[in-house]
Coordinates of C-alpha atoms in Angstrom, one line a residue:
X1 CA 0.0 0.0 0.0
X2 CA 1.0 4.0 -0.7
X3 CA -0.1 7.1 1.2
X4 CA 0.0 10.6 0.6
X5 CA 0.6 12.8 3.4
X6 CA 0.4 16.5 3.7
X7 CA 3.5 17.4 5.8
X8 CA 2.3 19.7 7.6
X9 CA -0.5 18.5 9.6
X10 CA 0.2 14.6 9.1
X11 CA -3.3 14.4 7.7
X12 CA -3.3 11.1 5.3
X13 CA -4.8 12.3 1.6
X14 CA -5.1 9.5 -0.3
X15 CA -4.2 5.4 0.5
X16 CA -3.8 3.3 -2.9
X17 CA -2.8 -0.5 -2.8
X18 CA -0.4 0.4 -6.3
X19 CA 1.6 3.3 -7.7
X20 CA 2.3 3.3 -11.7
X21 CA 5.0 5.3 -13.5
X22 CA 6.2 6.7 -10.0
X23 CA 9.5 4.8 -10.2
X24 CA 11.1 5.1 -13.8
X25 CA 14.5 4.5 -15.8
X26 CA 16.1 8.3 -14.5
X27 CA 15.8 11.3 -13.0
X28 CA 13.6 14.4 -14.9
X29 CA 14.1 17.8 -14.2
X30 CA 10.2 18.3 -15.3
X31 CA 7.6 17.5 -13.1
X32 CA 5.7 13.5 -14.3
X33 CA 2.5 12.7 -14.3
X34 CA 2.5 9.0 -12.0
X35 CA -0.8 7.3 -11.0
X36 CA -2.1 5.8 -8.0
X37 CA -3.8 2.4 -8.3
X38 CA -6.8 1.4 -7.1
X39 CA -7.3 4.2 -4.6
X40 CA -9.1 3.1 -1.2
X41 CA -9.2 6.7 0.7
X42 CA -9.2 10.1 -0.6
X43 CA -9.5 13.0 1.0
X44 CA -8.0 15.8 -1.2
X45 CA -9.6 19.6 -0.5
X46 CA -7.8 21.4 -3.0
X47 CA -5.9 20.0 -6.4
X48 CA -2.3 21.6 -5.4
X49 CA -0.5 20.5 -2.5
X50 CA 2.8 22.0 -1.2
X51 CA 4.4 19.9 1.2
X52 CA 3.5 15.8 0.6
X53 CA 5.3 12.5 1.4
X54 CA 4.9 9.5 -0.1
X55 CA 5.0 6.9 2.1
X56 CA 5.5 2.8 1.5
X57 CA 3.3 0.8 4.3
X58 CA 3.3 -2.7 5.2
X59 CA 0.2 -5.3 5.4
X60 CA 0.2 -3.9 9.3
X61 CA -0.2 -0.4 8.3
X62 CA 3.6 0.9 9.3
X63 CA 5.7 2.8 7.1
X64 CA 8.4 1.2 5.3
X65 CA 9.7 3.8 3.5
X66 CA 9.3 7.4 2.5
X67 CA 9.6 10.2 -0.5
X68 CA 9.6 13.6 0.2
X69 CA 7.6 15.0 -2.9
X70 CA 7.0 18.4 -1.9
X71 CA 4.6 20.0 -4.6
X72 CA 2.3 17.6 -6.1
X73 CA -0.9 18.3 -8.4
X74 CA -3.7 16.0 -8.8
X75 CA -4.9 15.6 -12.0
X76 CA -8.6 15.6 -12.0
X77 CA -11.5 16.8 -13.4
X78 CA -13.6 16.4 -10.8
X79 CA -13.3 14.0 -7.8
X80 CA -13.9 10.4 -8.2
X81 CA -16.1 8.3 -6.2
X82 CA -14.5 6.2 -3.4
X83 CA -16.1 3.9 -1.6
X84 CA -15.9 -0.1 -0.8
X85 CA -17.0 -1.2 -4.3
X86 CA -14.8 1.7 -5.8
X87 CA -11.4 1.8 -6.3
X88 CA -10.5 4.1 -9.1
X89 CA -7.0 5.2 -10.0
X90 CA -6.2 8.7 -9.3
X91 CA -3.1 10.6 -11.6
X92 CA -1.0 12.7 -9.8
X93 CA 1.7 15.3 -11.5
X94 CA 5.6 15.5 -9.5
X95 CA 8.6 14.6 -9.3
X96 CA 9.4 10.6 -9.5
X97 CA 12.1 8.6 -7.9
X98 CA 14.9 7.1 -10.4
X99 CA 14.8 3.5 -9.1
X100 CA 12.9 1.3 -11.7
X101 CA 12.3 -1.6 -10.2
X102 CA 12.0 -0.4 -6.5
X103 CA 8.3 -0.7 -6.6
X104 CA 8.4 -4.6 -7.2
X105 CA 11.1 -4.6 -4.4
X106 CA 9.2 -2.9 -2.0
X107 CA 6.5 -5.4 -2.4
X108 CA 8.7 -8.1 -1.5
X109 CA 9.8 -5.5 1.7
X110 CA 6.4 -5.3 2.8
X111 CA 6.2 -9.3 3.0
X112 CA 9.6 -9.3 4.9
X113 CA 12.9 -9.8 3.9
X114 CA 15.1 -13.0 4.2
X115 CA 18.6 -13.5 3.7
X116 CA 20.0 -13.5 0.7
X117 CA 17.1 -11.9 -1.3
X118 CA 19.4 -9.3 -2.9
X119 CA 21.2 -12.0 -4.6
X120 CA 18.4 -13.3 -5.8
X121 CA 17.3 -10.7 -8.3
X122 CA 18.6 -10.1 -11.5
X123 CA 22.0 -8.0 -11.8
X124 CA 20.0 -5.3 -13.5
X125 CA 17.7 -4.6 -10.4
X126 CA 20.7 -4.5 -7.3
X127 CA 20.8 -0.4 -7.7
X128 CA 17.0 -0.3 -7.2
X129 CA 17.5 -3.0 -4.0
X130 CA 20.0 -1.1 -2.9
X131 CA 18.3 2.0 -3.1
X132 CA 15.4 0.4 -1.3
X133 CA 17.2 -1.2 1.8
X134 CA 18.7 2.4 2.1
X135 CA 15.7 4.4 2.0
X136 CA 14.0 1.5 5.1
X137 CA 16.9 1.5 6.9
X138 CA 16.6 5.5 7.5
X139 CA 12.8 5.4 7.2
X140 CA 12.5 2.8 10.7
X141 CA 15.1 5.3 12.5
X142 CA 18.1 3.7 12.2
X143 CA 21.5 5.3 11.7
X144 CA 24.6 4.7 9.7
X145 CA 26.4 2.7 11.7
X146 CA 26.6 -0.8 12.9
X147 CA 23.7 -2.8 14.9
X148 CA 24.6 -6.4 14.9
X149 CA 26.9 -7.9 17.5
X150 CA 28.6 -11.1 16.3
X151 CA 32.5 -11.1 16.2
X152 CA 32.9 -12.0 12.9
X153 CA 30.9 -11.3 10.0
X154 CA 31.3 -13.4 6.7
X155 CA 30.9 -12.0 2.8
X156 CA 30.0 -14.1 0.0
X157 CA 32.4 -13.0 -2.8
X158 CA 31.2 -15.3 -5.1
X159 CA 28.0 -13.7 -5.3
X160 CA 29.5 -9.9 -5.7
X161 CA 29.8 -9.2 -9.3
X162 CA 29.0 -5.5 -9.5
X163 CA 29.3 -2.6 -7.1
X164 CA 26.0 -2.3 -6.3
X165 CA 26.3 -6.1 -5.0
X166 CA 28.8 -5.8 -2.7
X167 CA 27.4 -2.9 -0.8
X168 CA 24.1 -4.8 -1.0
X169 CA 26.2 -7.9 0.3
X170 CA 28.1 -5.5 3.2
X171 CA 24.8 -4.6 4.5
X172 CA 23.4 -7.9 4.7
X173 CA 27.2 -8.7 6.1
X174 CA 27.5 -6.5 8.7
X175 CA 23.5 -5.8 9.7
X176 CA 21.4 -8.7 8.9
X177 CA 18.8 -9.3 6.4
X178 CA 17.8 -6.0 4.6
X179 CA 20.9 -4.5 6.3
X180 CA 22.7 -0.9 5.5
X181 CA 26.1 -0.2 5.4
X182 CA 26.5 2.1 2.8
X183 CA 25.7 2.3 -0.6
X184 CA 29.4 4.1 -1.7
X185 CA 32.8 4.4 -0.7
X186 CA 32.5 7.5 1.3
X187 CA 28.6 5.9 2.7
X188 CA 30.8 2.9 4.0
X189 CA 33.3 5.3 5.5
X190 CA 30.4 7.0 7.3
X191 CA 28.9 3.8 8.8
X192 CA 32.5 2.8 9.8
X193 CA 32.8 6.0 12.1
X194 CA 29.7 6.2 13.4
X195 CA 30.0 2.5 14.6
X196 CA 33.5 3.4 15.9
X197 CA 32.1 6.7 17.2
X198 CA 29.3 4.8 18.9
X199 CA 31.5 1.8 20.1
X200 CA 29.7 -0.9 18.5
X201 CA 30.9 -4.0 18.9
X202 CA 34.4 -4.7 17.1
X203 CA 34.2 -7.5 14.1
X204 CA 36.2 -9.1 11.9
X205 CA 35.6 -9.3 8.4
X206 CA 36.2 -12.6 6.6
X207 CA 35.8 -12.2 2.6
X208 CA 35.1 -15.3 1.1
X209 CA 36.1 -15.8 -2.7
X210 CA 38.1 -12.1 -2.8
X211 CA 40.0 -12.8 -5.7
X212 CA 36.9 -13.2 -7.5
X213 CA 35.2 -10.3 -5.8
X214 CA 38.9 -8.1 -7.5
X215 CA 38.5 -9.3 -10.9
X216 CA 34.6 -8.1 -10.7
X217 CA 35.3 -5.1 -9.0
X218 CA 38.9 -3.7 -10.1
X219 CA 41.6 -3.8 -7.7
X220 CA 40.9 0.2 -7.1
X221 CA 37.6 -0.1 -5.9
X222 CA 38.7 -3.4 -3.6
X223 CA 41.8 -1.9 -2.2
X224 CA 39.6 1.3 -1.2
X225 CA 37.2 -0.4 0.4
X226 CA 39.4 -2.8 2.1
X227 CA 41.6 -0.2 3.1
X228 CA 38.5 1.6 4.3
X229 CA 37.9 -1.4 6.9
X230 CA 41.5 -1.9 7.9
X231 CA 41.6 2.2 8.8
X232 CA 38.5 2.0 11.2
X233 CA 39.9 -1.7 13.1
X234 CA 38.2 -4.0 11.1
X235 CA 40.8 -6.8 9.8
X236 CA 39.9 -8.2 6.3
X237 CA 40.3 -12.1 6.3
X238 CA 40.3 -13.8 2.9
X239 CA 39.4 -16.9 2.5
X240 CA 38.9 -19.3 -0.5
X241 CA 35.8 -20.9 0.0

């Protein structure tokens, strides 16, 4: 489910169980015209509104996720009917979020997220994952930093073949299932001193498969990141298998 909330006074306008054409291929400088699916509450006074957020909600009702929107315009000719037998679908013109495929992930985010999910999807769809676990991690209150306490924390490198992947795999590493630990070098960085800042519990990192992990990712972008761990007292463990 969706809702749009005025900022302001926190007053829900409108709950949809779908959004279309809200989350496309890039970002547009012009405002887009996106469409809320089968709409089950409406309560829009006037067509303009300044201050919205977009919100992402569970099957329990909680937020998951949220878009600041700001402006948005609703475009209607007049009002349509809602009501128990009617759900229409309702277009809206704003601005629209860059992820493509983050609408199908948040459905599986509503259901719960397991372990391994990230690695599940195809290549093409780890920005919009990553982009998702981000945007829940903030949206339930957490912080950049580190949550999980176990001593040593394991990465798959067999299953990182893109950027995108392995900060997808470092959060699931380092903070459980739909975990955050950055989504770039300097985002890792950040959740490296706030952990340290915080005193969260020291780990060891053991990197499974690295050498396949450094032909995927360039020995640049490995030696950063590793580099990145070793600077903030994390040792970086390969291992074969």
């Amino acid at each position: 489910m969706y809702r749009l909330v005025d900022e302001d006074s926190g007053n829900v306008l409108l709950t949809a169980e779908d959004i279309r054409d809200f989350f496309v291929d890039q970002d547009l400088e012009t405002a887009q015209r996106f469409t809320f699916v089968r709409v089950h509450r409406m309560e829009i006074t006037r067509r303009k509104t300044e201050r919205t957020e977009l919100q992402v909600v569970d099957r329990q009702g909680q937020p998951i996720g949220a878009y600041y929107l700001g402006r948005v315009e609703a475009a209607l000719g007049e009002a349509p009917s809602v009501s128990d037998d009617e759900h229409p679908d309702v277009d809206f013109v704003g601005y629209t979020c860059e992820y493509p495929k983050a609408g199908e992930i948040w459905k599986k985010w509503a259901e719960g997220v397991e372990r391994g999910d990230w690695a599940r999807q195809p290549p093409e769809w780890l920005g919009s994952w990553l982009h998702v676990a981000q945007t829940a991690w903030f949206t339930s209150g957490k912080r950049a930093s580190r949550y999980e306490a176990q001593q040593t924390v394991f990465l798959d490198g067999a299953r990182i073949t893109t950027r995108d992947a392995f900060f997808c795999a470092v959060g699931e590493a380092v903070n459980g299932a739909g975990g955050y630990f950055g989504s770039s070098h300097g985002g890792l960085i950040d959740c490296l001193r706030t952990a340290q800042r915080e005193h969260a519990p020291p780990f060891r990192l053991v990197w499974r498969e690295l050498p396949f992990s450094r032909n995927a990712l360039g020995d640049e972008f490995t030696d950063a990141v590793v580099s990145a761990f070793q600077e903030h007292g994390v040792a970086v463990t390969p291992k074969e298998n």
